[in-house]
Coordinates of C-alpha atoms and ligand atoms in Angstrom, one line a residue:
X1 CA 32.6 -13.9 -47.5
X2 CA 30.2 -13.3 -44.6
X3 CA 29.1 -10.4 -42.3
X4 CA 29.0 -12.0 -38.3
X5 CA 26.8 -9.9 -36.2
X6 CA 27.9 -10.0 -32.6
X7 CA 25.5 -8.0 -30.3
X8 CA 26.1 -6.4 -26.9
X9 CA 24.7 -9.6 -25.0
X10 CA 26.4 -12.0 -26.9
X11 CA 30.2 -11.6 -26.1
X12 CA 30.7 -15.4 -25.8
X13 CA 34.4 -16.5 -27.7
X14 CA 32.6 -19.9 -28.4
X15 CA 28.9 -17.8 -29.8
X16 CA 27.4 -20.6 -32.4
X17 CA 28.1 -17.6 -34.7
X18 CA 31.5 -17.4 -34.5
X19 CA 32.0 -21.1 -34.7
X20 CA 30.0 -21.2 -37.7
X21 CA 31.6 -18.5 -39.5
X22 CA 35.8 -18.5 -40.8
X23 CA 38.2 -15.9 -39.1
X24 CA 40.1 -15.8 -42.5
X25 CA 37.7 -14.3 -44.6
X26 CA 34.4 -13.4 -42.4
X27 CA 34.1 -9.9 -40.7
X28 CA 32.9 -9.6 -37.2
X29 CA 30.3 -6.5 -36.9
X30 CA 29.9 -5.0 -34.0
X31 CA 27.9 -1.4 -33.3
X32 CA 26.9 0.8 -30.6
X33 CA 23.7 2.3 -32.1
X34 CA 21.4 4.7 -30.6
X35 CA 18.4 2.4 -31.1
X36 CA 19.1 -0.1 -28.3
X37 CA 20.8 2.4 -25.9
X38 CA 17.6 4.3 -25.7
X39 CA 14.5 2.3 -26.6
X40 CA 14.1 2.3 -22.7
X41 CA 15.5 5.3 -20.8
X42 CA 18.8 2.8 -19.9
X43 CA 20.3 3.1 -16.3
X44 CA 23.8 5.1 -17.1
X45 CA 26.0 2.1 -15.6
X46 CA 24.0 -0.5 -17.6
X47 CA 24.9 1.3 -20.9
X48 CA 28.6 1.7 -20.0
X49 CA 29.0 -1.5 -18.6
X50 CA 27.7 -3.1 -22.2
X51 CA 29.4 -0.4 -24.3
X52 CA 32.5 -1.3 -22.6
X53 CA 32.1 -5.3 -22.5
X54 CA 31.6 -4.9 -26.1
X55 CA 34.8 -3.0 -26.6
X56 CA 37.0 -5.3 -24.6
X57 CA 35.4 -8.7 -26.4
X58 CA 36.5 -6.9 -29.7
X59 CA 39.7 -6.7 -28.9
X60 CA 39.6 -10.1 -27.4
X61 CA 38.5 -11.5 -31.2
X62 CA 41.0 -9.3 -32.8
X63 CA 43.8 -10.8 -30.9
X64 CA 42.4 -14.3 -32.0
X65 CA 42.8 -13.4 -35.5
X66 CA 39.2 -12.0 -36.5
X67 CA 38.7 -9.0 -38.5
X68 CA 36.5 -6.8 -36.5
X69 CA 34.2 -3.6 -37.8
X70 CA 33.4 -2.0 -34.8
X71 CA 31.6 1.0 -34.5
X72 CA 31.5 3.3 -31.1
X73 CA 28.3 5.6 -30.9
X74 CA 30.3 8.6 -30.7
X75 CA 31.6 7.8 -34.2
X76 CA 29.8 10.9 -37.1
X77 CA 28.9 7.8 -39.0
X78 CA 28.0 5.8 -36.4
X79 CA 24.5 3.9 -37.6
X80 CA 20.9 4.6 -35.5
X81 CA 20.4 0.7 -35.2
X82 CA 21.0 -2.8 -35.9
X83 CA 19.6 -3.3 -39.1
X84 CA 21.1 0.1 -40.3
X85 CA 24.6 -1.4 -39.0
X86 CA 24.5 -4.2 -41.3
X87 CA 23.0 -2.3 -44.2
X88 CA 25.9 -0.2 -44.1
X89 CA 28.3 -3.1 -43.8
X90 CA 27.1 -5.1 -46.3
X91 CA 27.5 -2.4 -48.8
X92 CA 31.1 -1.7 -47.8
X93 CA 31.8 -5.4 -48.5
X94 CA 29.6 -5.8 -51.2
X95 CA 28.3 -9.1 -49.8
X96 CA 24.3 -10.0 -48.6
X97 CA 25.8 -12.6 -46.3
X98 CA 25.0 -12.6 -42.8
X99 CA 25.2 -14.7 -40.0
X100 CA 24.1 -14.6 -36.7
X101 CA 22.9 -16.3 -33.0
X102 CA 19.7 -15.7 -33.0
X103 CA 19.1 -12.4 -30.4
X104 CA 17.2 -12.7 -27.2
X105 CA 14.6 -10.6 -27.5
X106 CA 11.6 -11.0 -30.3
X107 CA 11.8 -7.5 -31.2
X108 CA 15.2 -7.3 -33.0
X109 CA 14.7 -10.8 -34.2
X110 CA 12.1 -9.3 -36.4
X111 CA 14.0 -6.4 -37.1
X112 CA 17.0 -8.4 -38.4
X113 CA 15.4 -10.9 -40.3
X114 CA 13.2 -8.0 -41.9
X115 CA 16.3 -6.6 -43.7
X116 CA 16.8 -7.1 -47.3
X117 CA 20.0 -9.5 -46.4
X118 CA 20.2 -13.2 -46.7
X119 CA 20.6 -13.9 -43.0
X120 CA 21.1 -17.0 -41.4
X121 CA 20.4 -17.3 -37.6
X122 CA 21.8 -20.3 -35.9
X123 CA 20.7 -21.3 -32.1
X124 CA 21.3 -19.5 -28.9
X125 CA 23.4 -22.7 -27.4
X126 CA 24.4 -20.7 -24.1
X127 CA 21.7 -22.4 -22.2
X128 CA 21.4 -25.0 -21.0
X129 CA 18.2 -26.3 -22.2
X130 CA 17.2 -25.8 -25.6
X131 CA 14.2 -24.1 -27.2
X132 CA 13.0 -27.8 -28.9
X133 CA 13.6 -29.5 -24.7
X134 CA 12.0 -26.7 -23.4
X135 CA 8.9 -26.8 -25.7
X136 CA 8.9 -31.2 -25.6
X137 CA 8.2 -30.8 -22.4
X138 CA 5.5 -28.2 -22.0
X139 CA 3.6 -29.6 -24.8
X140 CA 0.3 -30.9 -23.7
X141 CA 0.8 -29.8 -20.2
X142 CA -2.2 -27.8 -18.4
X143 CA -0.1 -25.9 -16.5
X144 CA 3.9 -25.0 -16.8
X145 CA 5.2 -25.3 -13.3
X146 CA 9.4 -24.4 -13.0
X147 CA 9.7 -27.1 -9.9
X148 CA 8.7 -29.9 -12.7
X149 CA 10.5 -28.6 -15.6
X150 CA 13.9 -28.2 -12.9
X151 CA 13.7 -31.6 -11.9
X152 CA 13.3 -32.4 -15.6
X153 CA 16.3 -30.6 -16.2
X154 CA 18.1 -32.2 -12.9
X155 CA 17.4 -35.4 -14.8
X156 CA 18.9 -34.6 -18.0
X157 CA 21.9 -32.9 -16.5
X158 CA 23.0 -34.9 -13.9
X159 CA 23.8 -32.3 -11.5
X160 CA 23.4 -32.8 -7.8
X161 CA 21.8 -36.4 -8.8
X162 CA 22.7 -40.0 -7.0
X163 CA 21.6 -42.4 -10.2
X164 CA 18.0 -41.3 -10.6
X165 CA 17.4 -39.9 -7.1
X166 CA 18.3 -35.8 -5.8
X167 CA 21.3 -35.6 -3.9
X168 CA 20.6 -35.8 -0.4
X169 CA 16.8 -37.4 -0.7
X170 CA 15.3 -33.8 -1.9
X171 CA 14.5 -31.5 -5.1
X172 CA 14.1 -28.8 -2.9
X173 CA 15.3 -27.6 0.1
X174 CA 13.7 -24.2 0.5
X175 CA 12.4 -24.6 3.8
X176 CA 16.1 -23.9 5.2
X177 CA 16.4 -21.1 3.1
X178 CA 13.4 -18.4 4.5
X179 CA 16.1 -16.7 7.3
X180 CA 15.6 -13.3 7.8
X181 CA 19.3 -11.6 7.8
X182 CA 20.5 -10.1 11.2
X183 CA 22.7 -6.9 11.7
X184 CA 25.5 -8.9 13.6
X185 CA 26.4 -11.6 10.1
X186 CA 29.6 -11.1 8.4
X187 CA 28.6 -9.6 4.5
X188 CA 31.0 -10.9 2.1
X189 CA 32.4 -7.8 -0.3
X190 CA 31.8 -7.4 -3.4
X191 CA 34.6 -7.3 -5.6
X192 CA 35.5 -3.9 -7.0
X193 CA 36.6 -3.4 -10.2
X194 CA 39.1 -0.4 -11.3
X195 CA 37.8 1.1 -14.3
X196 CA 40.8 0.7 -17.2
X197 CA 41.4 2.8 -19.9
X198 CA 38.7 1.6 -22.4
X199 CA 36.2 1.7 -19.5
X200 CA 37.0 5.3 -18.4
X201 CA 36.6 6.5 -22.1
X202 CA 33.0 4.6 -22.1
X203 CA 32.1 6.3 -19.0
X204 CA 33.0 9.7 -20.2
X205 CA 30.8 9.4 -23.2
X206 CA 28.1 8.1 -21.1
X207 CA 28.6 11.0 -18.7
X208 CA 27.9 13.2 -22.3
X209 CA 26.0 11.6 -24.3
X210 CA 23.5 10.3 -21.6
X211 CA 22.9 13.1 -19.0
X212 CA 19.0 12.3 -18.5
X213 CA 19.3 8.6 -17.8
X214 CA 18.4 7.5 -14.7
X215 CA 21.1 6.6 -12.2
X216 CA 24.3 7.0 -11.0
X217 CA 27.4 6.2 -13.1
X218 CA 30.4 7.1 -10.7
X219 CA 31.8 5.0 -8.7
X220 CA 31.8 2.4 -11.5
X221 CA 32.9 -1.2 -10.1
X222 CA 31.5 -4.0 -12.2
X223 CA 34.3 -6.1 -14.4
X224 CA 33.7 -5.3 -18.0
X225 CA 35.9 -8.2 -19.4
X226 CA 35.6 -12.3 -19.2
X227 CA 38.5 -12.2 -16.5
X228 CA 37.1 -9.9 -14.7
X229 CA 33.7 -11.1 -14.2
X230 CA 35.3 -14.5 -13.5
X231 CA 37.6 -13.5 -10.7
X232 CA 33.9 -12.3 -9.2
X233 CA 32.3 -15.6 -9.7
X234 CA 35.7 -17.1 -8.3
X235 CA 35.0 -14.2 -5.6
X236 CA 30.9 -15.3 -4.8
X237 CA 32.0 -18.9 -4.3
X238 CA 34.7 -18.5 -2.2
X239 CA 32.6 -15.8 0.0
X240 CA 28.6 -16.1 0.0
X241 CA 28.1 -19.1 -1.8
X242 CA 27.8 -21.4 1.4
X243 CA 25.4 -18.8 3.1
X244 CA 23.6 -18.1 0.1
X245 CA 20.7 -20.3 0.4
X246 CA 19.5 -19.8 4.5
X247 CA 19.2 -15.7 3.6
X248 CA 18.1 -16.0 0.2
X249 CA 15.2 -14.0 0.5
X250 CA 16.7 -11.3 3.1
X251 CA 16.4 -7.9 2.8
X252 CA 18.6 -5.3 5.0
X253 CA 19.1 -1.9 4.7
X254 CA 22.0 -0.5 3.6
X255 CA 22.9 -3.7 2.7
X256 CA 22.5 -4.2 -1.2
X257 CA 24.3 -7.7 -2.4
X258 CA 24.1 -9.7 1.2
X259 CA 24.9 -13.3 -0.5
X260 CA 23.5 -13.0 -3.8
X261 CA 26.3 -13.8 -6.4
X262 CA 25.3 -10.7 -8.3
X263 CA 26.9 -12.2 -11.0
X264 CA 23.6 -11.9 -13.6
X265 CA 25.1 -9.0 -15.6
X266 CA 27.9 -10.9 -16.7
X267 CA 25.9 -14.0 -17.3
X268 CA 23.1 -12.6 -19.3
X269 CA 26.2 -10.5 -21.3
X270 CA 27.6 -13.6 -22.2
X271 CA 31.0 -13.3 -20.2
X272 CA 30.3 -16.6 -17.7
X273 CA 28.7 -20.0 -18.7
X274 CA 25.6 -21.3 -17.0
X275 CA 26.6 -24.9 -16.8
X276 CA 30.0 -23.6 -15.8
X277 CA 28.4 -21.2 -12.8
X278 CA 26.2 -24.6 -11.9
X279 CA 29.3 -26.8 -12.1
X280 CA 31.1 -24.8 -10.3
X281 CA 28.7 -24.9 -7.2
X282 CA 28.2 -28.4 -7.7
X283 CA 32.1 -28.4 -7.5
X284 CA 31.8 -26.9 -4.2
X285 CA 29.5 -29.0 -2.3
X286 CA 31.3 -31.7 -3.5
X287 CA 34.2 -30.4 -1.8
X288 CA 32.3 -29.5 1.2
X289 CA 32.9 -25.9 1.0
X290 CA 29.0 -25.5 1.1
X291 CA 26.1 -27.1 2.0
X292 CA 23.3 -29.0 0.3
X293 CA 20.6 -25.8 0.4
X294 CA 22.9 -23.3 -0.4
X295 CA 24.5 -25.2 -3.4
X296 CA 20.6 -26.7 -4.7
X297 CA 19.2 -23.5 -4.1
X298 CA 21.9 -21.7 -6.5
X299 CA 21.8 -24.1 -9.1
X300 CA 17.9 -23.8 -8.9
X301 CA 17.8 -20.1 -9.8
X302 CA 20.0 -20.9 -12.6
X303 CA 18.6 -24.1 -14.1
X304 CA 15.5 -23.9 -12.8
X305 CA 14.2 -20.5 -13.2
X306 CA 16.3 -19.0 -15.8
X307 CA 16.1 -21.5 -18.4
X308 CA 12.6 -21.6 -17.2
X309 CA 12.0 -18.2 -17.9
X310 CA 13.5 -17.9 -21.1
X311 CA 11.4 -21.2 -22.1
X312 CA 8.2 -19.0 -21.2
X313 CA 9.6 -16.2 -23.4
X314 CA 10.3 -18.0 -26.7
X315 CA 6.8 -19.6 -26.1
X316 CA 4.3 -17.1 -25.4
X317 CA 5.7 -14.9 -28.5
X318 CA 6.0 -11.3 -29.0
X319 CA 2.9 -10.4 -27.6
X320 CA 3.7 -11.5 -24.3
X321 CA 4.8 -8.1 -22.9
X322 CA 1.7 -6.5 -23.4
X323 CA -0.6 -9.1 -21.9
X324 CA -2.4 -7.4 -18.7
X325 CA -4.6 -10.3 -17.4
X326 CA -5.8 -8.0 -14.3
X327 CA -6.2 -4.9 -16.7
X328 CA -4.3 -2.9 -14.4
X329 CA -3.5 0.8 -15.8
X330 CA -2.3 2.9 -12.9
X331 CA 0.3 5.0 -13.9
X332 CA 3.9 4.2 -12.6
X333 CA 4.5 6.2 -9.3
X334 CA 6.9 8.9 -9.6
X335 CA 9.4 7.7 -6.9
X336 CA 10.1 4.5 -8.8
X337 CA 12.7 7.2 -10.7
X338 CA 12.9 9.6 -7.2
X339 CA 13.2 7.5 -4.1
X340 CA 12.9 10.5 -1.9
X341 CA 9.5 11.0 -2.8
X342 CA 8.4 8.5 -0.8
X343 CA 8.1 7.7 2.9
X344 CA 7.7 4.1 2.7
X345 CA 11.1 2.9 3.7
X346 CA 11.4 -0.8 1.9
X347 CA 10.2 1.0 -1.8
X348 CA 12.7 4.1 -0.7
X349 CA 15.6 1.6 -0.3
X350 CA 14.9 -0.9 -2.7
X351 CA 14.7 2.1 -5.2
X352 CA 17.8 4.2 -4.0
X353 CA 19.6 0.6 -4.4
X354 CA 18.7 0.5 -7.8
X355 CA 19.7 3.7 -9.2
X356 CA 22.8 3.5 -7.1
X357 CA 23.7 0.0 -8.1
X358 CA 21.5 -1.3 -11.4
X359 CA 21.0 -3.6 -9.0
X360 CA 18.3 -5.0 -6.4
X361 CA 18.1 -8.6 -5.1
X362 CA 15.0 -11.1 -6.3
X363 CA 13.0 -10.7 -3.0
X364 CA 13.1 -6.4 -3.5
X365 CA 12.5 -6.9 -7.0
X366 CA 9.2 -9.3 -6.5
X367 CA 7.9 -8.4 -2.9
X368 CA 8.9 -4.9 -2.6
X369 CA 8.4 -2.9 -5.8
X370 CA 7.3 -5.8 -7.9
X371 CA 4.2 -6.2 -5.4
X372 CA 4.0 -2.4 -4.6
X373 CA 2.9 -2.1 -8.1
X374 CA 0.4 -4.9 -8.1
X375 CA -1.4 -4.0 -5.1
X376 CA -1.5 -0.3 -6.8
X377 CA -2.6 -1.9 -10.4
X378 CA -0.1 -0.2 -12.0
X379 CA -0.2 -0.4 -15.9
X380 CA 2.2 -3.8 -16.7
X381 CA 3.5 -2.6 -19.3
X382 CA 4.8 0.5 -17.6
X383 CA 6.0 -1.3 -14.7
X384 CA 7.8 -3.5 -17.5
X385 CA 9.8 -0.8 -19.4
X386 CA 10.8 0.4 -15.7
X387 CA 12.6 -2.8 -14.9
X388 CA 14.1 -3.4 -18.3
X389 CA 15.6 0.0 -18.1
X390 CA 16.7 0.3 -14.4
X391 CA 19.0 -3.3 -14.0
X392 CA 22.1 -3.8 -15.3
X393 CA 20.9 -7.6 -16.1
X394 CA 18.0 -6.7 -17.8
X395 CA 17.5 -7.9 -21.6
X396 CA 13.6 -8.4 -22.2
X397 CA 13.6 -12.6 -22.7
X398 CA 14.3 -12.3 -18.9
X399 CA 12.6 -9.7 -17.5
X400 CA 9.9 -9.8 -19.2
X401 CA 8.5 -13.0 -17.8
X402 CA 9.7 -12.0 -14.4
X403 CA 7.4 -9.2 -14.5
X404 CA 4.8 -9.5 -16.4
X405 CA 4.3 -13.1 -15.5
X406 CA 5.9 -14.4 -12.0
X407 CA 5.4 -10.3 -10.2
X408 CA 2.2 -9.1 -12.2
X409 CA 0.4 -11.8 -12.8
X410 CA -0.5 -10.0 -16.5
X411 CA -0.4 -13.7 -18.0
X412 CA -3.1 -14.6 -16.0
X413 CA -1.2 -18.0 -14.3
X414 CA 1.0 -18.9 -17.6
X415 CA 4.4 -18.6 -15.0
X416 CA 2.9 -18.6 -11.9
X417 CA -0.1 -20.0 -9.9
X418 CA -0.9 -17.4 -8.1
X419 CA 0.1 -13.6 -7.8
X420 CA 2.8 -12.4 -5.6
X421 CA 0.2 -10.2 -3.3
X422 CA 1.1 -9.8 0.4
X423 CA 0.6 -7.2 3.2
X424 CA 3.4 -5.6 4.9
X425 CA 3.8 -8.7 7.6
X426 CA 5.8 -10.3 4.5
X427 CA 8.3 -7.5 4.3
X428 CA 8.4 -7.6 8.0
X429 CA 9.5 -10.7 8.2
X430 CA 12.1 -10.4 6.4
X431 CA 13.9 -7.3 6.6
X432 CA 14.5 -4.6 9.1
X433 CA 12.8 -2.1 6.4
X434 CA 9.9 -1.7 8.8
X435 CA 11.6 -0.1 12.1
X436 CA 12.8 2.7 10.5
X437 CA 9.4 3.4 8.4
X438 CA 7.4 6.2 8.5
X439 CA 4.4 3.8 8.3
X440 CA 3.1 1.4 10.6
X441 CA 3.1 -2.6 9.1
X442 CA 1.1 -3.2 12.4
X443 CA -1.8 -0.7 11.7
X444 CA -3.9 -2.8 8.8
X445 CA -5.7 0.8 7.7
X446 CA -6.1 4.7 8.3
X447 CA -3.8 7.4 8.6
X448 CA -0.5 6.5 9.3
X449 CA -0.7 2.3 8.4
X450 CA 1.2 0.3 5.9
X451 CA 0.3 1.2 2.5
X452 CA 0.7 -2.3 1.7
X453 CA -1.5 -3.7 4.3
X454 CA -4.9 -2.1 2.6
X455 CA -4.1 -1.7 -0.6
X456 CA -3.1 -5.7 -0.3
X457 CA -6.8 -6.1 0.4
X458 CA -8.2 -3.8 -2.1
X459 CA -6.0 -6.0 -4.4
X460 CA -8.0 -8.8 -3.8
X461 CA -11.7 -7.1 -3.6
X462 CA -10.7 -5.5 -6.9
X463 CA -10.0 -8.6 -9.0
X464 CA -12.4 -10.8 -7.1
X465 CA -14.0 -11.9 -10.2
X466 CA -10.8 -13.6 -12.2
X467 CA -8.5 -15.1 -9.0
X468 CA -11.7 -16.3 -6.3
X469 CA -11.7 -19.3 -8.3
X470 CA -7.7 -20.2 -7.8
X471 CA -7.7 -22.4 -5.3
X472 CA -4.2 -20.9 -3.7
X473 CA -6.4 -17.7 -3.6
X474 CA -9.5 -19.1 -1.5
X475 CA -8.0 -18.7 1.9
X476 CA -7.2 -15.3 1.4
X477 CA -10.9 -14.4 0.1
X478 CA -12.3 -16.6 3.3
X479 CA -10.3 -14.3 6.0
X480 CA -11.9 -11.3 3.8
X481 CA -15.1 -12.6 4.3
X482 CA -14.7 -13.1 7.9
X483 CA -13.8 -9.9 8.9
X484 CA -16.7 -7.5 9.8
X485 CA -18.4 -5.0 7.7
X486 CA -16.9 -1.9 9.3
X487 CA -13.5 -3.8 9.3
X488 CA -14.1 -3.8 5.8
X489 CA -15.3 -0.4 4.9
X490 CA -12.7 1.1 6.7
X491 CA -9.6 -1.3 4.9
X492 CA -11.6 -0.5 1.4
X493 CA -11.6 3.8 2.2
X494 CA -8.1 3.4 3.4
X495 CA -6.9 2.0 0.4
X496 CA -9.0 4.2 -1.8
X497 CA -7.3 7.0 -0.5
X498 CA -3.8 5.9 -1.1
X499 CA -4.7 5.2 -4.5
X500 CA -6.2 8.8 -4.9
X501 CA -3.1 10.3 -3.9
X502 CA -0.8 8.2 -6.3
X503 CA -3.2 8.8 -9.3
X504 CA -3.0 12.7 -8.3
X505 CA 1.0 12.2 -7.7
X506 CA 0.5 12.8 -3.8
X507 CA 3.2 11.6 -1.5
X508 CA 2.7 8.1 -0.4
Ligands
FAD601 C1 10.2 -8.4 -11.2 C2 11.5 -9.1 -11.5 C3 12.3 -8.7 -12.6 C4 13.5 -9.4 -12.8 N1 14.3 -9.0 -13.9 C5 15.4 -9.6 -14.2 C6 16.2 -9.2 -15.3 O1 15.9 -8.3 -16.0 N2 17.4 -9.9 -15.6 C7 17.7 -11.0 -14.8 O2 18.8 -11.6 -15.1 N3 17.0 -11.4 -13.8 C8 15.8 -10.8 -13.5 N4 15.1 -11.2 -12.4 C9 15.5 -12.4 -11.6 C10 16.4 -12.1 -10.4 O3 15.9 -11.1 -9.6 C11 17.8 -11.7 -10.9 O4 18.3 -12.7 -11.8 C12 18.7 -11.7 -9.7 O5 18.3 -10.8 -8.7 C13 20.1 -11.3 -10.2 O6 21.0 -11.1 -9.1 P1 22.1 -12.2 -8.7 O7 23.0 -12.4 -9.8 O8 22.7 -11.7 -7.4 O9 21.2 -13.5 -8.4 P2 21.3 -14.6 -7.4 O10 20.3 -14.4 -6.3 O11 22.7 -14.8 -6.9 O12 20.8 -15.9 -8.2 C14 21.7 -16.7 -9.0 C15 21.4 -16.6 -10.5 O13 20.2 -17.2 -10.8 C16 19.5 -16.5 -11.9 N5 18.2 -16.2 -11.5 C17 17.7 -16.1 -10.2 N6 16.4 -15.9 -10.3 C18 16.0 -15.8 -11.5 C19 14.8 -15.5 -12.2 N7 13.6 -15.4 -11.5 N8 14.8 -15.5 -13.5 C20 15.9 -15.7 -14.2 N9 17.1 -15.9 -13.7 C21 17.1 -16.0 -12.3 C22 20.3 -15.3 -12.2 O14 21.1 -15.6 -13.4 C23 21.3 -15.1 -11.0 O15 22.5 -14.6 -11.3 C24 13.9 -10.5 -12.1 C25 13.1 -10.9 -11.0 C26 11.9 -10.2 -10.7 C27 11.0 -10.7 -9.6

């Protein structure tokens, strides 16, 4: 008889653990421990939406016939951690058995297979690619670009192909998909969820057992259960799919989802299928219920970048969150926890989003407080632990590359090919952040200007030594060079001084 481990991300009916392992005489483990609710300071809505996922899939295997330990954190003998969980299990059973999926992220991988226990870990086959693909292809490569390894992965799928050519004569069709959103569009809803009873009880022992966690927990909307989350996807391609490419990169405020799916949380959970989420949109161009660059875009993020990312992850190994290419060690601002401590309104928003939600779209999470942090040369690592705490979606074989490679550029050009860096005018563009700023993105330095807009070229003067030579980066270090000494001074004082007040925990 065997111990089956199922974790908190891995609530997947058809797991390769599961499949592997035989409902008559296995038992399924399942614990909430104190270990992985807490090595981060977790949002309060991204612990009760996993604690109660968890409880709902083990009632969803116990109605299939499995025998499930499950143990709630408020249990008296409820174990600290992972290991400990199993420990305890295997002595209750008296067997050394274990099997499990191997887990996303490289530090409980080490922590399980550390145990005294004869564990055997069989593959993660939720994505789409596979860890052997992923690495076959980006053997020998100089540089790992996603665009290649997508259409790669285009190839090998099939989806939105004609024979051997992309549907409609392009890989990409990003250039339709750069619209800044306007007040007067129709926002599709988001689909609100009514806590049950198993939710409400998780919520309550959030509320009590998690008081100093950042964000809030009430109202409580997200689907904690597979039918749930799938009458949302059902929801997102009905709704926002067909506009989801043109305002892609949007930002509005007071407008939080606009057409992202916002479906990540479940995904990464293990509640919807990638294939089945690409299908699905493929599905609905082929209906012509959406169009070419919304549907291509979609599948991108999914196919492209997040089996990209997670490629990046298994391959860089488990030092890769603490690589700080730029060796940036500013400390993280307070109003990343406390947006009302600052007056610059696209951080303030994209911030009070977060706590309210666990949620902000790509664009705020890479442009807005992703390259806030960069221009500041905030510590990576500190900037890291903020995102893998603060999202809903956030397990570290994702986030991690997202922010210490694509926003920070701490990998020094393993994910991207050139840092995310931009002035205000980018934020601009495409939001309506700006009008209702206390700062002004048209003043490029003194009192009163974009913080952005100097500290973007303090950025620059700062780390001239390891990006002049990126040839993406040479136009930006000509226009520097062009501009006149005083010019210069002036943008180099103004940005000095922001930077003063942040390390002394001034306002900005
Ligand atoms: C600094 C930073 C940190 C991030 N941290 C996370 C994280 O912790 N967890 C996470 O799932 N995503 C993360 N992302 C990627 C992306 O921001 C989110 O996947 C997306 O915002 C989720 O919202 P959505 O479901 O509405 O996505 P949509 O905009 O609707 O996109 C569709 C799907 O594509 C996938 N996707 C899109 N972009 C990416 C990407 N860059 N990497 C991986 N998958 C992607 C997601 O599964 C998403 O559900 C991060 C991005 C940045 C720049």
């Amino acid at each position: 008889m065997k111990l089956v481990l199922v974790l908190g991300d891995q609530l997947t009916p058809s797991l390769s653990a599961l499949r592997a392992a035989d409902k008559t005489q296995d038992v399924v483990i399942m614990a909430e421990v104190r270990d992985e609710a807490t090595y981060v300071r977790h949002h309060k809505k991204k612990i009760a939406f996993t604690f109660a996922a968890m409880r709902h899939f083990a009632q969803e295997l116990q109605a299939d016939g499995w025998n499930v330990v499950y143990s709630r954190y408020d249990d008296p003998a409820a174990s600290e951690s992972i290991p400990a969980a199993l420990l305890t299990q295997a002595q209750a059973f008296k067997t050394d058995k274990v099997l499990t999926t191997q887990c996303g992220e490289h530090r409980l991988r080490s922590a399980i297979t550390d145990t005294p226990l004869a564990i055997e870990t069989l593959p993660d086959d939720r994505f789409i690619s596979t860890t052997e693909n992923f690495n076959t292809w980006a053997d020998g490569r100089k540089q790992l670009r996603m665009e290649y390894f997508y259409r790669d992965m285009r190839r090998k799928t099939g989806l939105l192909m004609e024979g051997d050519r992309p549907e409609g004569g392009h890989w990409n069709y990003d250039k339709d998909n750069r619209k800044p959103a306007k007040r007067d569009l129709f926002f599709p809803r988001q689909l609100e969820h009514t806590p049950d009873q198993i939710t409400e009880t998780v919520l309550d022992l959030v509320e009590q057992h998690f008081p100093k966690h950042p964000g809030n927990l009430r109202p409580f909307l997200l689907a904690t259960d597979r039918q749930g989350a799938e009458r949302s996807a059902a929801t997102f391609f009905e709704t926002a799919l067909p506009l989801f490419g043109d305002f892609q990169d949007a930002m509005l405020s007071g407008e939080a989802f606009l057409y992202h799916s916002v479906l990540s949380t479940y995904l990464n959970a293990g509640l919807l299928d990638a294939r089945q989420l690409c299908d699905q949109a493929a599905a609905a161009y082929a209906a012509g219920k959406a169009p070419l660059n919304a549907v291509e875009g979609y599948i991108r993020q999914i196919l492209g970048w997040r089996e990209f990312v997670r490629g990046i992850y298994d391959r860089e190994g488990p030092n890769y969150t603490a690589r700080n290419h730029l060796s940036a060690t500013g400390a993280l601002p307070p109003f990343y926890w406390d947006p009302s401590a600052t007056d610059m309104a696209c951080v303030k928003s994209a911030v009070a989003q977060t706590l309210e939600y666990g949620y902000a779209h790509h664009i705020q999470r890479l442009m807005v407080t992703g390259t806030f942090a960069l221009l500041a040369g905030v510590d990576p690592y500190a900037l890291h632990e903020w995102y893998l705490a603060v999202y809903t979606d956030a397990y570290e074989w994702v986030e991690v590359p997202n922010v210490i490679g694509m926003s920070q550029f701490a990998d020094g050009g393993v994910l991207a090919s050139k840092p995310y860096a931009a002035s205000g005018a980018y934020i601009s563009r495409m939001s309506d952040y700006c009008a209702g700023c206390a700062y002004s993105v048209r003043k490029r330095r003194g009192p009163g200007a974009c913080p952005f807009n100097p500290l973007y070229w303090d950025f620059l003067v700062r780390n001239r030594e390891k990006l002049a030579g990126n040839p993406r980066m040479t136009q930006m270090y000509r226009t520097w060079d062009k501009m006149d000494e005083v010019s210069r001074a002036e943008t180099l004082h103004s940005a000095a001084e922001i930077l003063t007040k942040l390390h002394s925990g001034d306002r900005v």
